[in-house]
Amino acid sequence: MAIPKYNEMMPAVIEFLGDGEMHTALETAQFVAKTFGLTEAELQERLPSGVPCVSNRVGWALAYLKKAGLIERPKRACYRLTRTGQEAYRKGSACVTLEYLRQFPSFTPYVSHQDRSNAGTPSAPEAPSSQTQSPQEMMDAALAELNASLADDLMTELMKISDTDFERLVAHLLIKMGYGSFRLNEDAVTKKSGDEGIDGIITADKFGFDAIYIQAKRWKLESTVGRPDIQKFLGALVGQGATKGLFITTGRFSEGAIRYAEKQLHAKIVLVDGVQLTKLMIEYDFGVSSAATYTIKRVDYDFFQEEI
């Protein structure tokens, strides 16, 4: 089953705290995971920001319930039901929904702010919504959408440059990623005459102990690199006595090409398509610049436990 949304977890949280005792956030998350029968793979699932999905959603379920006054936090990361929460528990934890929380004055301003934040959001099923996603997930979804648009813009620019410039760009991207250095790889792109099917050679580390042979093809986005192209590249590697090859294209690879590259034993061939290429450029700040930076802050509980 899919991992429940944070609001779907709220009844399980109330059920767990129904014994009147104080429990940690970790204990609560473990109970929720067991209640919904989450698999190990689902427990390991992370948001694009790297935050564990389950713990993030349980955290927001706790935050919403605390805003409504159903639970309290007597000490750091520990929760228990309030009188209001105990009443909800007696009525049946299944009644605890976002609509149920709206009756509490302390929750109304909070959820109203969330609703205003989502005003004008398209009503497509995948659109972020305070009814289905936590604020962290909404930010991650917005970032993913911005990066998807950025990737499209990057690809448009890549298709405007010459083949030679594309080969240089690939070599410099690898250097940006930590392979070699500009000094060691200033002539990474091979000359057109006599390149023997190799577009570039770059050292695999900053000391130049090993080399990666590059094939960089700026092909149309709908173009498919097939098995014969990878076979030719492998032949070029063998001719150079090389064991490491990187084939990068703005197009895509066929299933046959992928399988052929994967089964090679004597030469490691890595394939990078257009989608992966733009992702790497964004990840390593290559050909892009920061438009805005947002810092997410939380309460420093240790601060309040020390003498001020």
Coordinates of C-alpha atoms in Angstrom, one line a residue:
M1 CA 0.0 0.0 0.0
A2 CA 1.0 3.6 -0.4
I3 CA 2.4 5.5 2.6
P4 CA -0.6 7.2 4.2
K5 CA -0.8 11.0 4.1
Y6 CA -0.1 12.9 7.4
N7 CA -3.9 13.5 8.0
E8 CA -4.6 9.8 7.5
M9 CA -2.1 9.1 10.2
M10 CA -3.8 11.3 12.8
P11 CA -6.3 8.6 14.1
A12 CA -3.5 6.1 14.6
V13 CA -1.6 8.7 16.6
I14 CA -4.6 9.4 18.8
E15 CA -5.1 5.6 19.2
F16 CA -1.5 5.1 20.3
L17 CA -1.6 8.0 22.8
G18 CA -4.9 6.8 24.1
D19 CA -3.3 5.0 27.1
G20 CA -2.8 8.4 28.7
E21 CA 1.0 7.9 28.9
M22 CA 3.7 10.0 27.4
H23 CA 5.4 8.6 24.3
T24 CA 8.2 9.7 22.1
A25 CA 7.8 10.7 18.4
L26 CA 9.9 7.7 17.4
E27 CA 7.6 5.3 19.3
T28 CA 4.6 7.0 17.7
A29 CA 6.1 6.6 14.3
Q30 CA 6.8 2.9 14.9
F31 CA 3.2 2.3 16.0
V32 CA 1.9 4.1 12.9
A33 CA 4.1 2.1 10.6
K34 CA 2.9 -1.1 12.2
T35 CA -0.8 -0.1 12.1
F36 CA -0.6 0.6 8.4
G37 CA 1.6 -2.5 7.7
L38 CA 4.3 -0.4 6.0
T39 CA 7.1 -2.4 4.3
E40 CA 10.8 -1.9 4.9
A41 CA 11.0 -0.3 1.4
E42 CA 8.3 2.2 2.4
L43 CA 10.0 2.9 5.7
Q44 CA 13.2 3.7 3.7
E45 CA 11.4 6.0 1.3
R46 CA 12.6 9.6 1.4
L47 CA 11.3 13.0 0.1
P48 CA 13.3 14.8 -2.6
S49 CA 14.9 16.8 0.3
G50 CA 16.3 13.6 1.8
V51 CA 13.9 13.6 4.8
P52 CA 12.4 10.1 5.6
C53 CA 8.8 10.2 4.4
V54 CA 7.2 8.3 7.2
S55 CA 8.8 10.3 10.0
N56 CA 8.1 13.5 8.2
R57 CA 4.4 12.7 7.9
V58 CA 4.1 11.5 11.5
G59 CA 5.8 14.7 12.6
W60 CA 3.3 16.8 10.8
A61 CA 0.4 14.8 12.1
L62 CA 1.7 15.5 15.6
A63 CA 2.1 19.2 14.8
Y64 CA -1.5 19.5 13.5
L65 CA -2.9 17.7 16.5
K66 CA -0.9 19.9 18.9
K67 CA -2.1 23.0 17.1
A68 CA -5.7 21.8 17.6
G69 CA -5.0 21.2 21.3
L70 CA -5.6 17.4 21.2
I71 CA -2.0 16.6 22.3
E72 CA 0.7 18.4 24.2
R73 CA 4.5 18.1 24.4
P74 CA 5.5 18.0 28.1
K75 CA 9.2 17.7 27.1
R76 CA 11.2 17.5 23.9
A77 CA 10.0 15.0 21.3
C78 CA 7.5 13.5 23.8
Y79 CA 3.7 13.7 23.5
R80 CA 0.5 12.8 25.3
L81 CA -3.2 13.5 25.0
T82 CA -4.8 16.5 26.5
R83 CA -8.3 16.5 27.9
T84 CA -9.6 17.4 24.5
G85 CA -7.6 14.6 23.0
Q86 CA -8.9 12.1 25.5
E87 CA -12.4 13.1 24.6
A88 CA -11.7 12.6 20.9
Y89 CA -10.2 9.2 21.8
R90 CA -13.4 8.2 23.7
K91 CA -15.5 9.2 20.7
G92 CA -13.3 7.0 18.5
S93 CA -10.0 7.9 17.0
A94 CA -11.4 7.5 13.5
C95 CA -13.3 10.8 13.9
V96 CA -10.1 12.8 14.1
T97 CA -9.8 14.3 10.6
L98 CA -8.8 17.7 9.3
E99 CA -12.5 18.7 9.3
Y100 CA -12.8 17.6 13.0
L101 CA -9.8 19.8 13.9
R102 CA -11.3 22.9 12.3
Q103 CA -13.8 23.2 15.2
F104 CA -11.0 24.3 17.5
P105 CA -10.2 28.0 17.6
S106 CA -6.4 27.4 18.0
F107 CA -6.4 25.4 14.8
T108 CA -8.5 27.7 12.6
P109 CA -5.9 30.5 12.0
Y110 CA -3.3 27.8 11.2
V111 CA -5.3 25.9 8.6
S112 CA -6.6 29.2 7.2
H113 CA -3.0 30.3 6.5
Q114 CA -2.4 26.9 4.8
D115 CA -5.5 27.4 2.6
R116 CA -4.4 30.9 1.6
S117 CA -0.9 29.6 0.8
N118 CA -2.6 27.1 -1.7
A119 CA -5.0 29.6 -3.2
G120 CA -4.8 29.5 -7.0
T121 CA -3.2 26.1 -7.0
P122 CA -4.4 24.1 -10.0
S123 CA -6.8 21.4 -9.1
A124 CA -4.9 18.6 -10.8
P125 CA -4.6 15.4 -8.8
E126 CA -0.8 15.9 -8.4
A127 CA -1.1 19.5 -7.3
P128 CA 0.2 20.2 -3.7
S129 CA -2.6 20.5 -1.2
S130 CA -2.8 21.0 2.5
Q131 CA -5.4 18.2 2.5
T132 CA -2.9 15.6 1.2
Q133 CA 0.6 16.8 1.7
S134 CA 2.6 18.2 4.6
P135 CA 4.2 21.6 4.2
Q136 CA 7.6 19.9 3.7
E137 CA 6.1 17.8 0.9
M138 CA 4.5 20.9 -0.7
M139 CA 7.9 22.6 -0.7
D140 CA 9.6 19.6 -2.1
A141 CA 6.9 19.3 -4.8
A142 CA 7.3 23.0 -5.7
L143 CA 11.1 22.6 -5.9
A144 CA 10.7 19.5 -8.1
E145 CA 8.4 21.5 -10.5
L146 CA 10.8 24.4 -10.6
N147 CA 13.7 22.0 -11.4
A148 CA 11.7 20.3 -14.1
S149 CA 11.1 23.6 -15.8
L150 CA 14.8 24.5 -15.3
A151 CA 15.8 21.2 -16.9
D152 CA 13.7 22.0 -20.0
D153 CA 15.3 25.4 -20.3
L154 CA 18.8 23.8 -19.9
M155 CA 18.1 21.3 -22.7
T156 CA 16.9 24.1 -25.0
E157 CA 20.3 25.9 -24.5
L158 CA 22.2 22.7 -24.9
M159 CA 20.6 22.1 -28.3
K160 CA 21.8 25.6 -29.5
I161 CA 25.5 25.0 -29.0
S162 CA 27.9 23.3 -31.4
D163 CA 28.9 19.6 -31.1
T164 CA 32.4 20.7 -30.2
D165 CA 31.1 23.0 -27.5
F166 CA 28.9 20.3 -26.2
E167 CA 31.9 17.9 -25.9
R168 CA 33.8 20.6 -24.0
L169 CA 30.8 21.2 -21.7
V170 CA 30.6 17.5 -20.8
A171 CA 34.3 17.5 -20.0
H172 CA 34.0 20.6 -17.8
L173 CA 30.9 19.1 -16.1
L174 CA 32.9 16.1 -15.1
I175 CA 35.7 18.3 -13.8
K176 CA 33.1 20.2 -11.8
M177 CA 31.9 16.8 -10.4
G178 CA 35.4 16.1 -9.1
Y179 CA 37.0 14.1 -11.8
G180 CA 40.6 15.5 -12.3
S181 CA 41.2 19.2 -12.6
F182 CA 41.3 21.9 -15.2
R183 CA 45.1 21.7 -15.2
L184 CA 45.2 18.0 -15.8
N185 CA 42.3 18.1 -18.2
E186 CA 42.7 21.3 -20.1
D187 CA 42.9 19.2 -23.4
A188 CA 40.2 16.8 -22.4
V189 CA 38.4 17.1 -25.7
T190 CA 40.1 15.2 -28.5
K191 CA 40.9 16.6 -31.9
K192 CA 38.4 15.8 -34.6
S193 CA 41.0 14.2 -36.8
G194 CA 42.0 10.8 -35.6
D195 CA 39.9 10.7 -32.5
E196 CA 39.1 7.1 -33.3
G197 CA 35.6 7.3 -31.9
I198 CA 36.6 9.0 -28.6
D199 CA 35.3 12.6 -28.0
G200 CA 37.3 13.2 -24.8
I201 CA 39.6 11.7 -22.2
I202 CA 39.5 12.9 -18.6
T203 CA 41.3 11.7 -15.5
A204 CA 39.3 9.8 -13.0
D205 CA 40.9 11.5 -10.0
K206 CA 42.8 14.7 -9.2
F207 CA 46.2 12.9 -9.4
G208 CA 45.6 11.5 -12.9
F209 CA 46.0 7.8 -12.1
D210 CA 43.2 6.6 -14.3
A211 CA 41.3 7.8 -17.4
I212 CA 37.7 7.9 -18.5
Y213 CA 37.0 7.9 -22.2
I214 CA 34.1 10.0 -23.3
Q215 CA 31.6 9.8 -26.1
A216 CA 29.4 12.9 -26.1
K217 CA 26.6 13.1 -28.7
R218 CA 24.3 16.2 -29.0
W219 CA 21.4 14.5 -30.7
K220 CA 17.8 15.5 -31.1
L221 CA 15.7 14.9 -27.9
E222 CA 13.6 12.2 -29.6
S223 CA 16.7 10.4 -30.9
T224 CA 17.5 7.0 -29.5
V225 CA 21.0 5.6 -29.0
G226 CA 20.9 1.9 -29.9
R227 CA 23.0 -1.1 -29.2
P228 CA 25.1 -0.7 -32.4
D229 CA 26.2 2.8 -31.1
I230 CA 27.4 1.3 -27.8
Q231 CA 29.1 -1.6 -29.6
K232 CA 31.1 1.0 -31.7
F233 CA 32.0 2.8 -28.5
L234 CA 33.2 -0.4 -26.9
G235 CA 35.3 -1.1 -29.9
A236 CA 36.9 2.3 -29.6
L237 CA 37.6 1.7 -25.9
V238 CA 39.2 -1.7 -26.7
G239 CA 41.3 0.1 -29.4
Q240 CA 42.6 2.5 -26.8
G241 CA 43.2 -0.2 -24.2
A242 CA 40.7 1.5 -22.0
T243 CA 38.4 0.0 -19.4
K244 CA 36.2 2.9 -18.4
G245 CA 33.8 4.7 -20.8
L246 CA 31.1 7.3 -20.4
F247 CA 28.5 7.8 -23.2
I248 CA 26.5 11.0 -22.8
T249 CA 23.7 12.1 -25.1
T250 CA 21.0 14.6 -25.1
G251 CA 18.7 11.9 -26.5
R252 CA 17.9 8.6 -24.8
F253 CA 19.1 5.0 -24.8
S254 CA 17.2 2.0 -26.0
E255 CA 16.6 -1.0 -23.7
G256 CA 19.0 -3.0 -25.9
A257 CA 21.8 -0.4 -25.5
I258 CA 21.3 -0.3 -21.7
R259 CA 21.4 -4.1 -21.4
Y260 CA 24.4 -4.4 -23.6
A261 CA 26.4 -1.8 -21.5
E262 CA 25.4 -3.5 -18.3
K263 CA 26.6 -7.0 -19.3
Q264 CA 30.2 -5.9 -20.2
L265 CA 32.7 -7.5 -17.9
H266 CA 36.0 -6.1 -19.2
A267 CA 35.0 -2.5 -19.7
K268 CA 32.7 -0.4 -17.5
I269 CA 30.4 1.7 -19.6
V270 CA 28.2 4.3 -18.0
L271 CA 25.3 5.7 -19.9
V272 CA 23.9 9.2 -19.2
D273 CA 20.8 10.4 -21.2
G274 CA 19.4 13.9 -21.5
V275 CA 17.3 13.8 -18.4
Q276 CA 20.2 12.6 -16.3
L277 CA 22.5 15.2 -17.8
T278 CA 20.3 18.2 -16.9
K279 CA 19.9 16.8 -13.4
L280 CA 23.6 16.6 -13.0
M281 CA 24.0 20.2 -14.2
I282 CA 21.5 21.4 -11.7
E283 CA 22.9 19.3 -8.8
Y284 CA 26.5 20.6 -9.4
D285 CA 25.5 24.2 -10.2
F286 CA 26.8 23.9 -13.7
G287 CA 25.3 26.3 -16.2
V288 CA 22.8 27.5 -13.6
S289 CA 22.7 30.1 -10.9
S290 CA 20.8 30.5 -7.7
A291 CA 17.7 32.7 -8.0
A292 CA 16.6 32.5 -4.4
T293 CA 17.6 30.7 -1.2
Y294 CA 15.2 29.7 1.5
T295 CA 16.2 28.6 5.0
I296 CA 13.9 26.3 7.0
K297 CA 14.3 26.8 10.7
R298 CA 13.1 24.9 13.7
V299 CA 13.1 25.5 17.5
D300 CA 16.4 24.9 19.2
Y301 CA 15.2 22.9 22.2
D302 CA 18.7 22.7 23.7
F303 CA 18.8 26.5 23.8
F304 CA 15.8 26.6 26.2
Q305 CA 17.3 23.9 28.4
E306 CA 20.4 25.9 29.1
E307 CA 20.8 29.0 31.3
I308 CA 19.9 32.1 29.3

